[in-house]
Amino acid sequence: MLAKNQIHDAADSAHSDLAIAAIRATIVDVPTVRKHKLSQTSVTAQSYVIVQVRLENGVEGIGEAATLGGPRWSEESVEGIKATIDAYLAPALIGHRADRFVTAGFVLDAAAKRNNAAKAAIETALFDAAGKTLGLPVAALLGGAVRTSLPVLWTLASGDPDQEIAEAGAKLDARLHHTFKIKIGAQAPEADLARLARLSAALADRATLIVDANQAWDETTARRCLPRLADLGIALVEQPLPAWNIAGMGRLRARDGVPPLLADECVFTPHDMLAVAQAAAADAVSLKLVKHGGLVGLRKVAAVAEAAGIGLYGGCLLESSIGAAAHLHAFAGLRDLAWGCEHFGPQILTDDLVTEPLRFHDCAVHLPAGAGLGVTLDPDKLRHYARS
């Protein structure tokens, strides 16, 4: 048996090995293969903050925070994320153990309010570093995987129906995707409905179609348009109303002839999820690390949704293979992910930031194998796309 002092020495050694020695944040900008158009913005390059956490044992973990077109989707921008990490979050964590994930969350919350994307990137890097040190995948640290692949959709967001029909057809022919999310709200409702009618006529017999309004409609417009979406065979409608109008979502959902509703921007915290459940305002919720402050927070939101009988949907912000891998590890252990996920982000980039991008096959994205996240940052790509 080990003597008491030997046990203490071993504990001290483990603490030292897993202690956080340094945290570095780098802004990168990676072009997209085509314009990605939302109701409030459009992007031709995707911006990320890549976080590298180095432990005292020399192991490095990586994480990623994504935004869409700056602080338009939420209040965080890549510039603000990096500044908050450098000035507040990183100094607060130095010296703490990387494997004390809940404690790290307390420390980060004390250092800065909200800033969920910044915290998610750091927490992801902690999980990656701890997993590499222990020789375990992140999914195992979260309780174990129940699936190693997830159905994955593709988003149509150019606004040009001819281009979108051709794009979807190519994805179907290659057996990469058979579910498509269509971004609407940048045009007048009648123009969007005309576009959706064309897409439905061309694709509905071969694919499942869902729609994302990104908060673009008021309640009157939604009451008028949602039954028409149902007539077009739209399977799910994401966040048709502004995030504040949870009661309005509940009223819409109670009407006859309305497709199932997906909550996104109205759910950041477990408290938000509880409010949506109490208002009977959604059939499913979109889970995103940047909203929920990391993997621990995402699982908390998912637990509230599951308790309320609300379906789970794996949302994204066009993450690279780094951010997408983190989501897949979180999703892999969920009891049910009825709506699959949308982590097609690596495919919409002209280049990726890892040595081996995620694998897409048979309309699914596959959980990377190996310790930590299972993906390796390419230092040459990081230098090439880093913002000067």
mmCIF file of C-alpha atoms in Angstrom, residues 1-382:
data_model
loop_
_atom_site.group_PDB
_atom_site.id
_atom_site.type_symbol
_atom_site.label_atom_id
_atom_site.label_comp_id
_atom_site.label_asym_id
_atom_site.label_seq_id
_atom_site.Cartn_x
_atom_site.Cartn_y
_atom_site.Cartn_z
ATOM 1 C CA MET A 1 0.000 0.000 0.000
ATOM 2 C CA LEU A 2 1.114 3.583 -0.605
ATOM 3 C CA ALA A 3 2.113 5.554 2.428
ATOM 4 C CA LYS A 4 0.067 8.669 3.182
ATOM 5 C CA ASN A 5 2.911 10.967 2.127
ATOM 6 C CA GLN A 6 3.258 9.056 -1.176
ATOM 7 C CA ILE A 7 -0.446 9.583 -1.885
ATOM 8 C CA HIS A 8 -0.062 13.297 -1.172
ATOM 9 C CA ASP A 9 3.015 13.455 -3.433
ATOM 10 C CA ALA A 10 1.092 11.742 -6.250
ATOM 11 C CA ALA A 11 -1.806 14.166 -5.808
ATOM 12 C CA ASP A 12 0.544 17.144 -5.859
ATOM 13 C CA SER A 13 2.198 15.796 -9.014
ATOM 14 C CA ALA A 14 -1.167 15.377 -10.760
ATOM 15 C CA HIS A 15 -2.139 18.907 -9.755
ATOM 16 C CA SER A 16 1.110 20.259 -11.155
ATOM 17 C CA ASP A 17 0.817 18.280 -14.390
ATOM 18 C CA LEU A 18 -2.737 19.443 -15.065
ATOM 19 C CA ALA A 19 -2.223 23.039 -13.963
ATOM 20 C CA ILE A 20 -2.904 25.669 -16.640
ATOM 21 C CA ALA A 21 0.353 27.378 -17.592
ATOM 22 C CA ALA A 22 -0.708 29.630 -20.483
ATOM 23 C CA ILE A 23 -3.727 30.604 -22.579
ATOM 24 C CA ARG A 24 -3.437 32.163 -26.019
ATOM 25 C CA ALA A 25 -6.211 33.551 -28.244
ATOM 26 C CA THR A 26 -5.790 34.140 -31.994
ATOM 27 C CA ILE A 27 -8.302 35.666 -34.429
ATOM 28 C CA VAL A 28 -8.495 33.949 -37.817
ATOM 29 C CA ASP A 29 -10.542 34.673 -40.932
ATOM 30 C CA VAL A 30 -11.246 31.817 -43.380
ATOM 31 C CA PRO A 31 -13.048 32.444 -46.703
ATOM 32 C CA THR A 32 -16.272 30.567 -47.488
ATOM 33 C CA VAL A 33 -17.013 28.855 -50.790
ATOM 34 C CA ARG A 34 -20.052 31.104 -51.330
ATOM 35 C CA LYS A 35 -21.941 33.917 -49.643
ATOM 36 C CA HIS A 36 -23.864 32.806 -46.559
ATOM 37 C CA LYS A 37 -26.864 35.107 -46.157
ATOM 38 C CA LEU A 38 -28.932 35.455 -42.982
ATOM 39 C CA SER A 39 -31.810 37.795 -42.207
ATOM 40 C CA GLN A 40 -29.523 40.324 -40.502
ATOM 41 C CA THR A 41 -26.154 39.857 -42.260
ATOM 42 C CA SER A 42 -24.183 37.913 -44.853
ATOM 43 C CA VAL A 43 -20.630 36.577 -44.794
ATOM 44 C CA THR A 44 -18.043 35.570 -47.384
ATOM 45 C CA ALA A 45 -15.434 34.698 -44.756
ATOM 46 C CA GLN A 46 -15.926 33.122 -41.368
ATOM 47 C CA SER A 47 -14.123 34.530 -38.336
ATOM 48 C CA TYR A 48 -13.026 32.530 -35.303
ATOM 49 C CA VAL A 49 -11.029 32.923 -32.141
ATOM 50 C CA ILE A 50 -8.754 29.921 -31.702
ATOM 51 C CA VAL A 51 -7.810 29.294 -28.072
ATOM 52 C CA GLN A 52 -4.709 27.317 -27.141
ATOM 53 C CA VAL A 53 -4.328 26.223 -23.519
ATOM 54 C CA ARG A 54 -0.922 24.869 -22.463
ATOM 55 C CA LEU A 55 -0.637 22.797 -19.305
ATOM 56 C CA GLU A 56 2.385 22.452 -17.024
ATOM 57 C CA ASN A 57 2.864 18.949 -18.431
ATOM 58 C CA GLY A 58 3.384 20.442 -21.909
ATOM 59 C CA VAL A 59 0.073 19.229 -23.353
ATOM 60 C CA GLU A 60 -1.831 21.773 -25.430
ATOM 61 C CA GLY A 61 -5.602 21.859 -25.770
ATOM 62 C CA ILE A 62 -7.500 23.785 -28.439
ATOM 63 C CA GLY A 63 -10.915 25.416 -28.596
ATOM 64 C CA GLU A 64 -12.821 27.733 -30.908
ATOM 65 C CA ALA A 65 -15.317 30.570 -30.702
ATOM 66 C CA ALA A 66 -17.280 31.421 -33.849
ATOM 67 C CA THR A 67 -19.327 34.486 -34.737
ATOM 68 C CA LEU A 68 -21.375 35.399 -37.804
ATOM 69 C CA GLY A 69 -20.607 38.786 -39.298
ATOM 70 C CA GLY A 70 -19.465 40.356 -36.036
ATOM 71 C CA PRO A 71 -21.811 41.146 -33.110
ATOM 72 C CA ARG A 72 -25.002 40.807 -35.182
ATOM 73 C CA TRP A 73 -26.153 37.325 -34.240
ATOM 74 C CA SER A 74 -25.257 37.871 -30.571
ATOM 75 C CA GLU A 75 -23.380 40.630 -28.755
ATOM 76 C CA GLU A 76 -19.955 38.997 -29.067
ATOM 77 C CA SER A 77 -17.444 39.749 -31.830
ATOM 78 C CA VAL A 78 -14.131 38.001 -32.410
ATOM 79 C CA GLU A 79 -12.360 41.220 -31.429
ATOM 80 C CA GLY A 80 -14.293 41.387 -28.165
ATOM 81 C CA ILE A 81 -13.833 37.669 -27.490
ATOM 82 C CA LYS A 82 -10.057 37.910 -27.799
ATOM 83 C CA ALA A 83 -9.903 41.063 -25.674
ATOM 84 C CA THR A 84 -12.007 39.498 -22.920
ATOM 85 C CA ILE A 85 -9.926 36.318 -22.911
ATOM 86 C CA ASP A 86 -6.630 38.200 -22.838
ATOM 87 C CA ALA A 87 -7.580 40.747 -20.168
ATOM 88 C CA TYR A 88 -9.990 38.880 -17.885
ATOM 89 C CA LEU A 89 -10.584 35.180 -18.479
ATOM 90 C CA ALA A 90 -7.074 33.873 -19.086
ATOM 91 C CA PRO A 91 -5.469 35.611 -16.069
ATOM 92 C CA ALA A 92 -8.222 34.257 -13.814
ATOM 93 C CA LEU A 93 -7.575 30.641 -14.851
ATOM 94 C CA ILE A 94 -3.782 30.443 -14.820
ATOM 95 C CA GLY A 95 -2.668 27.935 -12.182
ATOM 96 C CA HIS A 96 -6.040 26.163 -11.917
ATOM 97 C CA ARG A 97 -6.392 22.491 -12.865
ATOM 98 C CA ALA A 98 -7.622 21.863 -16.396
ATOM 99 C CA ASP A 99 -9.762 18.884 -15.346
ATOM 100 C CA ARG A 100 -11.838 20.799 -12.804
ATOM 101 C CA PHE A 101 -14.357 21.867 -15.428
ATOM 102 C CA VAL A 102 -17.155 23.012 -13.120
ATOM 103 C CA THR A 103 -14.715 24.981 -10.964
ATOM 104 C CA ALA A 104 -13.309 26.578 -14.110
ATOM 105 C CA GLY A 105 -16.838 27.640 -15.000
ATOM 106 C CA PHE A 106 -17.253 29.327 -11.620
ATOM 107 C CA VAL A 107 -13.930 31.136 -12.086
ATOM 108 C CA LEU A 108 -14.850 32.328 -15.588
ATOM 109 C CA ASP A 109 -18.307 33.499 -14.472
ATOM 110 C CA ALA A 110 -16.708 35.498 -11.654
ATOM 111 C CA ALA A 111 -14.249 37.089 -14.092
ATOM 112 C CA ALA A 112 -16.835 38.213 -16.689
ATOM 113 C CA LYS A 113 -20.599 38.201 -17.159
ATOM 114 C CA ARG A 114 -22.015 36.305 -20.153
ATOM 115 C CA ASN A 115 -19.295 36.314 -22.862
ATOM 116 C CA ASN A 116 -20.513 32.778 -23.533
ATOM 117 C CA ALA A 117 -18.564 32.202 -26.749
ATOM 118 C CA ALA A 118 -15.282 33.218 -25.123
ATOM 119 C CA LYS A 119 -15.934 30.907 -22.169
ATOM 120 C CA ALA A 120 -16.955 28.047 -24.464
ATOM 121 C CA ALA A 121 -13.699 28.269 -26.420
ATOM 122 C CA ILE A 122 -11.627 28.157 -23.231
ATOM 123 C CA GLU A 123 -13.650 25.320 -21.706
ATOM 124 C CA THR A 124 -13.330 23.310 -24.932
ATOM 125 C CA ALA A 125 -9.557 23.726 -24.796
ATOM 126 C CA LEU A 126 -9.551 22.549 -21.160
ATOM 127 C CA PHE A 127 -11.492 19.413 -22.085
ATOM 128 C CA ASP A 128 -9.145 18.796 -25.028
ATOM 129 C CA ALA A 129 -6.018 19.201 -22.863
ATOM 130 C CA ALA A 130 -7.388 17.027 -20.043
ATOM 131 C CA GLY A 131 -8.492 14.363 -22.505
ATOM 132 C CA LYS A 132 -5.076 14.276 -24.162
ATOM 133 C CA THR A 133 -3.376 14.035 -20.765
ATOM 134 C CA LEU A 134 -5.625 11.176 -19.623
ATOM 135 C CA GLY A 135 -5.765 9.432 -22.999
ATOM 136 C CA LEU A 136 -9.556 9.807 -23.221
ATOM 137 C CA PRO A 137 -11.862 11.388 -25.814
ATOM 138 C CA VAL A 138 -13.877 14.395 -24.670
ATOM 139 C CA ALA A 139 -17.086 12.365 -25.073
ATOM 140 C CA ALA A 140 -15.797 9.974 -22.407
ATOM 141 C CA LEU A 141 -15.148 12.867 -20.018
ATOM 142 C CA LEU A 142 -18.788 13.884 -20.530
ATOM 143 C CA GLY A 143 -20.105 10.421 -19.655
ATOM 144 C CA GLY A 144 -19.479 8.371 -22.783
ATOM 145 C CA ALA A 145 -20.718 8.293 -26.368
ATOM 146 C CA VAL A 146 -23.923 6.545 -27.396
ATOM 147 C CA ARG A 147 -23.356 7.298 -31.083
ATOM 148 C CA THR A 148 -20.311 7.822 -33.291
ATOM 149 C CA SER A 149 -22.063 9.512 -36.211
ATOM 150 C CA LEU A 150 -24.853 12.067 -36.469
ATOM 151 C CA PRO A 151 -27.246 12.937 -39.306
ATOM 152 C CA VAL A 152 -26.083 16.278 -40.705
ATOM 153 C CA LEU A 153 -27.971 18.828 -42.782
ATOM 154 C CA TRP A 154 -26.752 21.496 -45.208
ATOM 155 C CA THR A 155 -27.857 25.135 -45.177
ATOM 156 C CA LEU A 156 -29.002 26.911 -48.345
ATOM 157 C CA ALA A 157 -28.316 30.597 -47.824
ATOM 158 C CA SER A 158 -27.312 32.331 -51.038
ATOM 159 C CA GLY A 159 -30.824 33.717 -51.644
ATOM 160 C CA ASP A 160 -30.708 32.584 -55.302
ATOM 161 C CA PRO A 161 -33.146 29.666 -55.790
ATOM 162 C CA ASP A 162 -31.512 28.466 -59.024
ATOM 163 C CA GLN A 163 -28.124 28.295 -57.328
ATOM 164 C CA GLU A 164 -29.641 26.679 -54.237
ATOM 165 C CA ILE A 165 -31.450 23.981 -56.225
ATOM 166 C CA ALA A 166 -28.235 23.117 -58.027
ATOM 167 C CA GLU A 167 -26.266 23.141 -54.764
ATOM 168 C CA ALA A 168 -28.750 20.879 -53.020
ATOM 169 C CA GLY A 169 -28.866 18.532 -55.987
ATOM 170 C CA ALA A 170 -25.104 18.115 -55.903
ATOM 171 C CA LYS A 171 -25.209 17.315 -52.176
ATOM 172 C CA LEU A 172 -27.973 14.758 -52.724
ATOM 173 C CA ASP A 173 -26.145 13.113 -55.609
ATOM 174 C CA ALA A 174 -22.966 12.843 -53.519
ATOM 175 C CA ARG A 175 -24.959 11.390 -50.580
ATOM 176 C CA LEU A 176 -23.594 14.082 -48.295
ATOM 177 C CA HIS A 177 -26.931 15.579 -47.149
ATOM 178 C CA HIS A 178 -30.630 14.855 -47.559
ATOM 179 C CA THR A 179 -31.938 17.527 -45.173
ATOM 180 C CA PHE A 180 -31.604 21.220 -46.017
ATOM 181 C CA LYS A 181 -32.146 24.324 -43.913
ATOM 182 C CA ILE A 182 -33.152 27.411 -45.860
ATOM 183 C CA LYS A 183 -32.282 30.832 -44.487
ATOM 184 C CA ILE A 184 -35.056 33.389 -44.933
ATOM 185 C CA GLY A 185 -35.866 36.869 -43.629
ATOM 186 C CA ALA A 186 -33.454 38.975 -45.688
ATOM 187 C CA GLN A 187 -36.213 39.550 -48.259
ATOM 188 C CA ALA A 188 -39.884 40.439 -47.930
ATOM 189 C CA PRO A 189 -42.041 37.501 -46.781
ATOM 190 C CA GLU A 190 -43.741 37.093 -50.162
ATOM 191 C CA ALA A 191 -40.373 36.882 -51.906
ATOM 192 C CA ASP A 192 -39.205 34.290 -49.395
ATOM 193 C CA LEU A 193 -42.390 32.264 -49.866
ATOM 194 C CA ALA A 194 -41.957 32.324 -53.637
ATOM 195 C CA ARG A 195 -38.354 31.140 -53.246
ATOM 196 C CA LEU A 196 -39.429 28.386 -50.845
ATOM 197 C CA ALA A 197 -42.153 27.265 -53.253
ATOM 198 C CA ARG A 198 -39.540 26.773 -55.963
ATOM 199 C CA LEU A 199 -37.204 24.909 -53.627
ATOM 200 C CA SER A 200 -40.019 22.704 -52.371
ATOM 201 C CA ALA A 201 -41.149 21.841 -55.887
ATOM 202 C CA ALA A 202 -37.613 20.918 -56.889
ATOM 203 C CA LEU A 203 -36.461 19.116 -53.742
ATOM 204 C CA ALA A 204 -39.308 18.017 -51.499
ATOM 205 C CA ASP A 205 -39.622 14.548 -53.057
ATOM 206 C CA ARG A 206 -35.892 13.924 -52.453
ATOM 207 C CA ALA A 207 -35.157 15.834 -49.254
ATOM 208 C CA THR A 208 -36.455 17.168 -45.946
ATOM 209 C CA LEU A 209 -36.670 20.972 -45.793
ATOM 210 C CA ILE A 210 -36.549 23.199 -42.730
ATOM 211 C CA VAL A 211 -36.546 26.992 -42.506
ATOM 212 C CA ASP A 212 -34.681 29.510 -40.325
ATOM 213 C CA ALA A 213 -36.051 33.058 -40.085
ATOM 214 C CA ASN A 214 -33.437 34.258 -37.569
ATOM 215 C CA GLN A 215 -36.039 36.381 -35.700
ATOM 216 C CA ALA A 216 -37.071 38.242 -38.863
ATOM 217 C CA TRP A 217 -40.867 38.121 -38.509
ATOM 218 C CA ASP A 218 -43.343 39.751 -36.174
ATOM 219 C CA GLU A 219 -46.242 37.709 -34.835
ATOM 220 C CA THR A 220 -48.736 38.932 -37.441
ATOM 221 C CA THR A 221 -46.422 37.978 -40.308
ATOM 222 C CA ALA A 222 -45.708 34.593 -38.735
ATOM 223 C CA ARG A 223 -49.429 33.838 -38.318
ATOM 224 C CA ARG A 224 -49.905 34.514 -42.002
ATOM 225 C CA CYS A 225 -46.826 32.677 -43.289
ATOM 226 C CA LEU A 226 -46.490 29.592 -41.096
ATOM 227 C CA PRO A 227 -49.548 27.752 -42.526
ATOM 228 C CA ARG A 228 -48.169 28.379 -46.011
ATOM 229 C CA LEU A 229 -44.872 26.823 -44.932
ATOM 230 C CA ALA A 230 -46.800 23.809 -43.680
ATOM 231 C CA ASP A 231 -48.512 23.533 -47.090
ATOM 232 C CA LEU A 232 -45.045 23.487 -48.698
ATOM 233 C CA GLY A 233 -44.037 20.547 -46.526
ATOM 234 C CA ILE A 234 -41.569 22.448 -44.344
ATOM 235 C CA ALA A 235 -40.716 20.094 -41.470
ATOM 236 C CA LEU A 236 -39.428 22.629 -38.917
ATOM 237 C CA VAL A 237 -39.297 26.432 -38.563
ATOM 238 C CA GLU A 238 -36.487 28.001 -36.541
ATOM 239 C CA GLN A 239 -36.935 31.163 -34.467
ATOM 240 C CA PRO A 240 -39.554 33.006 -36.536
ATOM 241 C CA LEU A 241 -40.021 35.707 -33.841
ATOM 242 C CA PRO A 242 -37.574 37.936 -31.935
ATOM 243 C CA ALA A 243 -35.867 36.197 -29.029
ATOM 244 C CA TRP A 244 -37.769 38.234 -26.430
ATOM 245 C CA ASN A 245 -41.181 37.105 -27.673
ATOM 246 C CA ILE A 246 -41.364 33.687 -26.042
ATOM 247 C CA ALA A 247 -45.057 34.178 -25.308
ATOM 248 C CA GLY A 248 -45.637 34.858 -28.996
ATOM 249 C CA MET A 249 -43.859 31.613 -29.919
ATOM 250 C CA GLY A 250 -46.226 29.827 -27.549
ATOM 251 C CA ARG A 251 -49.251 31.442 -29.191
ATOM 252 C CA LEU A 252 -48.013 30.483 -32.650
ATOM 253 C CA ARG A 253 -47.341 26.908 -31.633
ATOM 254 C CA ALA A 254 -50.874 26.570 -30.235
ATOM 255 C CA ARG A 255 -52.422 27.399 -33.612
ATOM 256 C CA ASP A 256 -53.598 24.712 -36.033
ATOM 257 C CA GLY A 257 -51.670 24.133 -39.247
ATOM 258 C CA VAL A 258 -48.317 25.384 -37.938
ATOM 259 C CA PRO A 259 -45.096 23.378 -38.523
ATOM 260 C CA PRO A 260 -43.021 22.397 -35.461
ATOM 261 C CA LEU A 261 -41.063 25.344 -34.032
ATOM 262 C CA LEU A 262 -37.357 25.350 -33.160
ATOM 263 C CA ALA A 263 -36.057 27.730 -30.468
ATOM 264 C CA ASP A 264 -32.597 29.193 -31.025
ATOM 265 C CA GLU A 265 -31.741 32.786 -30.103
ATOM 266 C CA CYS A 266 -34.229 32.742 -27.225
ATOM 267 C CA VAL A 267 -32.332 29.988 -25.377
ATOM 268 C CA PHE A 268 -28.876 30.735 -24.010
ATOM 269 C CA THR A 269 -29.146 29.518 -20.399
ATOM 270 C CA PRO A 270 -30.972 26.703 -18.576
ATOM 271 C CA HIS A 271 -33.271 29.431 -17.200
ATOM 272 C CA ASP A 272 -34.111 30.467 -20.774
ATOM 273 C CA MET A 273 -34.842 26.844 -21.607
ATOM 274 C CA LEU A 274 -37.138 26.569 -18.599
ATOM 275 C CA ALA A 275 -39.032 29.706 -19.669
ATOM 276 C CA VAL A 276 -39.528 28.306 -23.186
ATOM 277 C CA ALA A 277 -40.769 25.022 -21.739
ATOM 278 C CA GLN A 278 -43.187 26.778 -19.367
ATOM 279 C CA ALA A 279 -44.606 28.800 -22.272
ATOM 280 C CA ALA A 280 -44.916 25.667 -24.458
ATOM 281 C CA ALA A 281 -43.088 27.789 -27.035
ATOM 282 C CA ALA A 282 -41.040 25.204 -28.955
ATOM 283 C CA ASP A 283 -40.999 21.633 -30.201
ATOM 284 C CA ALA A 284 -37.185 21.528 -30.294
ATOM 285 C CA VAL A 285 -34.181 23.592 -29.209
ATOM 286 C CA SER A 286 -30.969 24.364 -31.079
ATOM 287 C CA LEU A 287 -27.921 23.594 -28.928
ATOM 288 C CA LYS A 288 -24.745 25.663 -29.465
ATOM 289 C CA LEU A 289 -21.586 25.977 -27.390
ATOM 290 C CA VAL A 290 -21.359 29.705 -28.120
ATOM 291 C CA LYS A 291 -24.803 30.193 -26.576
ATOM 292 C CA HIS A 292 -24.478 27.945 -23.567
ATOM 293 C CA GLY A 293 -20.957 28.861 -22.450
ATOM 294 C CA GLY A 294 -19.389 25.482 -23.173
ATOM 295 C CA LEU A 295 -19.967 21.745 -23.048
ATOM 296 C CA VAL A 296 -21.119 21.684 -19.419
ATOM 297 C CA GLY A 297 -23.663 24.449 -20.063
ATOM 298 C CA LEU A 298 -24.886 22.784 -23.262
ATOM 299 C CA ARG A 299 -25.600 19.563 -21.384
ATOM 300 C CA LYS A 300 -27.515 21.526 -18.708
ATOM 301 C CA VAL A 301 -29.755 23.140 -21.333
ATOM 302 C CA ALA A 302 -30.271 19.761 -22.998
ATOM 303 C CA ALA A 303 -31.295 18.233 -19.655
ATOM 304 C CA VAL A 304 -33.982 20.881 -19.097
ATOM 305 C CA ALA A 305 -35.283 20.367 -22.634
ATOM 306 C CA GLU A 306 -35.363 16.589 -22.204
ATOM 307 C CA ALA A 307 -37.236 16.935 -18.915
ATOM 308 C CA ALA A 308 -39.855 19.074 -20.695
ATOM 309 C CA GLY A 309 -40.210 16.692 -23.643
ATOM 310 C CA ILE A 310 -38.637 19.196 -26.057
ATOM 311 C CA GLY A 311 -36.557 17.727 -28.888
ATOM 312 C CA LEU A 312 -32.838 18.358 -29.342
ATOM 313 C CA TYR A 313 -31.216 19.796 -32.466
ATOM 314 C CA GLY A 314 -27.481 20.302 -32.943
ATOM 315 C CA GLY A 315 -27.051 23.913 -34.076
ATOM 316 C CA CYS A 316 -23.923 25.605 -35.424
ATOM 317 C CA LEU A 317 -22.348 28.945 -36.343
ATOM 318 C CA LEU A 318 -20.315 27.608 -39.278
ATOM 319 C CA GLU A 319 -17.587 26.258 -37.006
ATOM 320 C CA SER A 320 -14.409 24.792 -38.460
ATOM 321 C CA SER A 321 -13.493 21.196 -37.644
ATOM 322 C CA ILE A 322 -12.291 22.373 -34.211
ATOM 323 C CA GLY A 323 -15.583 23.840 -33.054
ATOM 324 C CA ALA A 324 -17.606 21.203 -34.885
ATOM 325 C CA ALA A 325 -15.646 18.384 -33.205
ATOM 326 C CA ALA A 326 -16.365 19.905 -29.787
ATOM 327 C CA HIS A 327 -20.086 19.944 -30.560
ATOM 328 C CA LEU A 328 -20.018 16.350 -31.805
ATOM 329 C CA HIS A 329 -18.445 15.161 -28.548
ATOM 330 C CA ALA A 330 -21.196 16.946 -26.601
ATOM 331 C CA PHE A 331 -23.937 15.565 -28.869
ATOM 332 C CA ALA A 332 -22.522 12.032 -28.894
ATOM 333 C CA GLY A 333 -23.620 11.389 -25.321
ATOM 334 C CA LEU A 334 -27.154 12.788 -25.530
ATOM 335 C CA ARG A 335 -29.862 10.157 -25.084
ATOM 336 C CA ASP A 336 -31.716 11.378 -28.164
ATOM 337 C CA LEU A 337 -30.885 13.898 -30.883
ATOM 338 C CA ALA A 338 -34.127 13.650 -32.821
ATOM 339 C CA TRP A 339 -33.343 16.370 -35.355
ATOM 340 C CA GLY A 340 -29.672 15.556 -35.996
ATOM 341 C CA CYS A 341 -27.192 18.388 -36.376
ATOM 342 C CA GLU A 342 -26.046 21.029 -38.849
ATOM 343 C CA HIS A 343 -22.270 20.860 -38.416
ATOM 344 C CA PHE A 344 -21.469 21.235 -42.082
ATOM 345 C CA GLY A 345 -19.219 24.244 -41.329
ATOM 346 C CA PRO A 346 -15.936 22.613 -42.414
ATOM 347 C CA GLN A 347 -17.461 21.976 -45.842
ATOM 348 C CA ILE A 348 -18.400 25.598 -46.468
ATOM 349 C CA LEU A 349 -14.852 26.836 -45.803
ATOM 350 C CA THR A 350 -12.290 27.036 -48.600
ATOM 351 C CA ASP A 351 -9.781 25.577 -46.132
ATOM 352 C CA ASP A 352 -9.802 24.098 -42.649
ATOM 353 C CA LEU A 353 -7.611 24.707 -39.604
ATOM 354 C CA VAL A 354 -6.776 21.095 -38.726
ATOM 355 C CA THR A 355 -4.496 18.458 -40.211
ATOM 356 C CA GLU A 356 -7.397 16.030 -40.825
ATOM 357 C CA PRO A 357 -10.865 17.589 -41.226
ATOM 358 C CA LEU A 358 -13.997 15.853 -40.038
ATOM 359 C CA ARG A 359 -15.380 13.014 -42.146
ATOM 360 C CA PHE A 360 -18.740 13.424 -43.924
ATOM 361 C CA HIS A 361 -20.279 10.294 -45.443
ATOM 362 C CA ASP A 362 -23.761 8.866 -46.073
ATOM 363 C CA CYS A 363 -25.507 12.065 -44.934
ATOM 364 C CA ALA A 364 -23.756 11.936 -41.565
ATOM 365 C CA VAL A 365 -20.805 13.580 -39.852
ATOM 366 C CA HIS A 366 -18.588 11.207 -37.916
ATOM 367 C CA LEU A 367 -17.175 11.651 -34.413
ATOM 368 C CA PRO A 368 -13.383 11.947 -34.635
ATOM 369 C CA ALA A 369 -11.431 9.222 -32.837
ATOM 370 C CA GLY A 370 -8.540 9.719 -30.422
ATOM 371 C CA ALA A 371 -7.846 11.512 -27.176
ATOM 372 C CA GLY A 372 -9.302 14.947 -26.522
ATOM 373 C CA LEU A 373 -11.261 16.382 -29.432
ATOM 374 C CA GLY A 374 -9.603 13.999 -31.881
ATOM 375 C CA VAL A 375 -8.503 16.823 -34.204
ATOM 376 C CA THR A 376 -5.086 18.474 -34.464
ATOM 377 C CA LEU A 377 -4.531 22.185 -35.096
ATOM 378 C CA ASP A 378 -2.390 22.866 -38.180
ATOM 379 C CA PRO A 379 0.106 25.551 -37.096
ATOM 380 C CA ASP A 380 0.791 26.588 -40.685
ATOM 381 C CA LYS A 381 -2.918 27.166 -41.336
ATOM 382 C CA LEU A 382 -3.209 29.094 -38.074
#
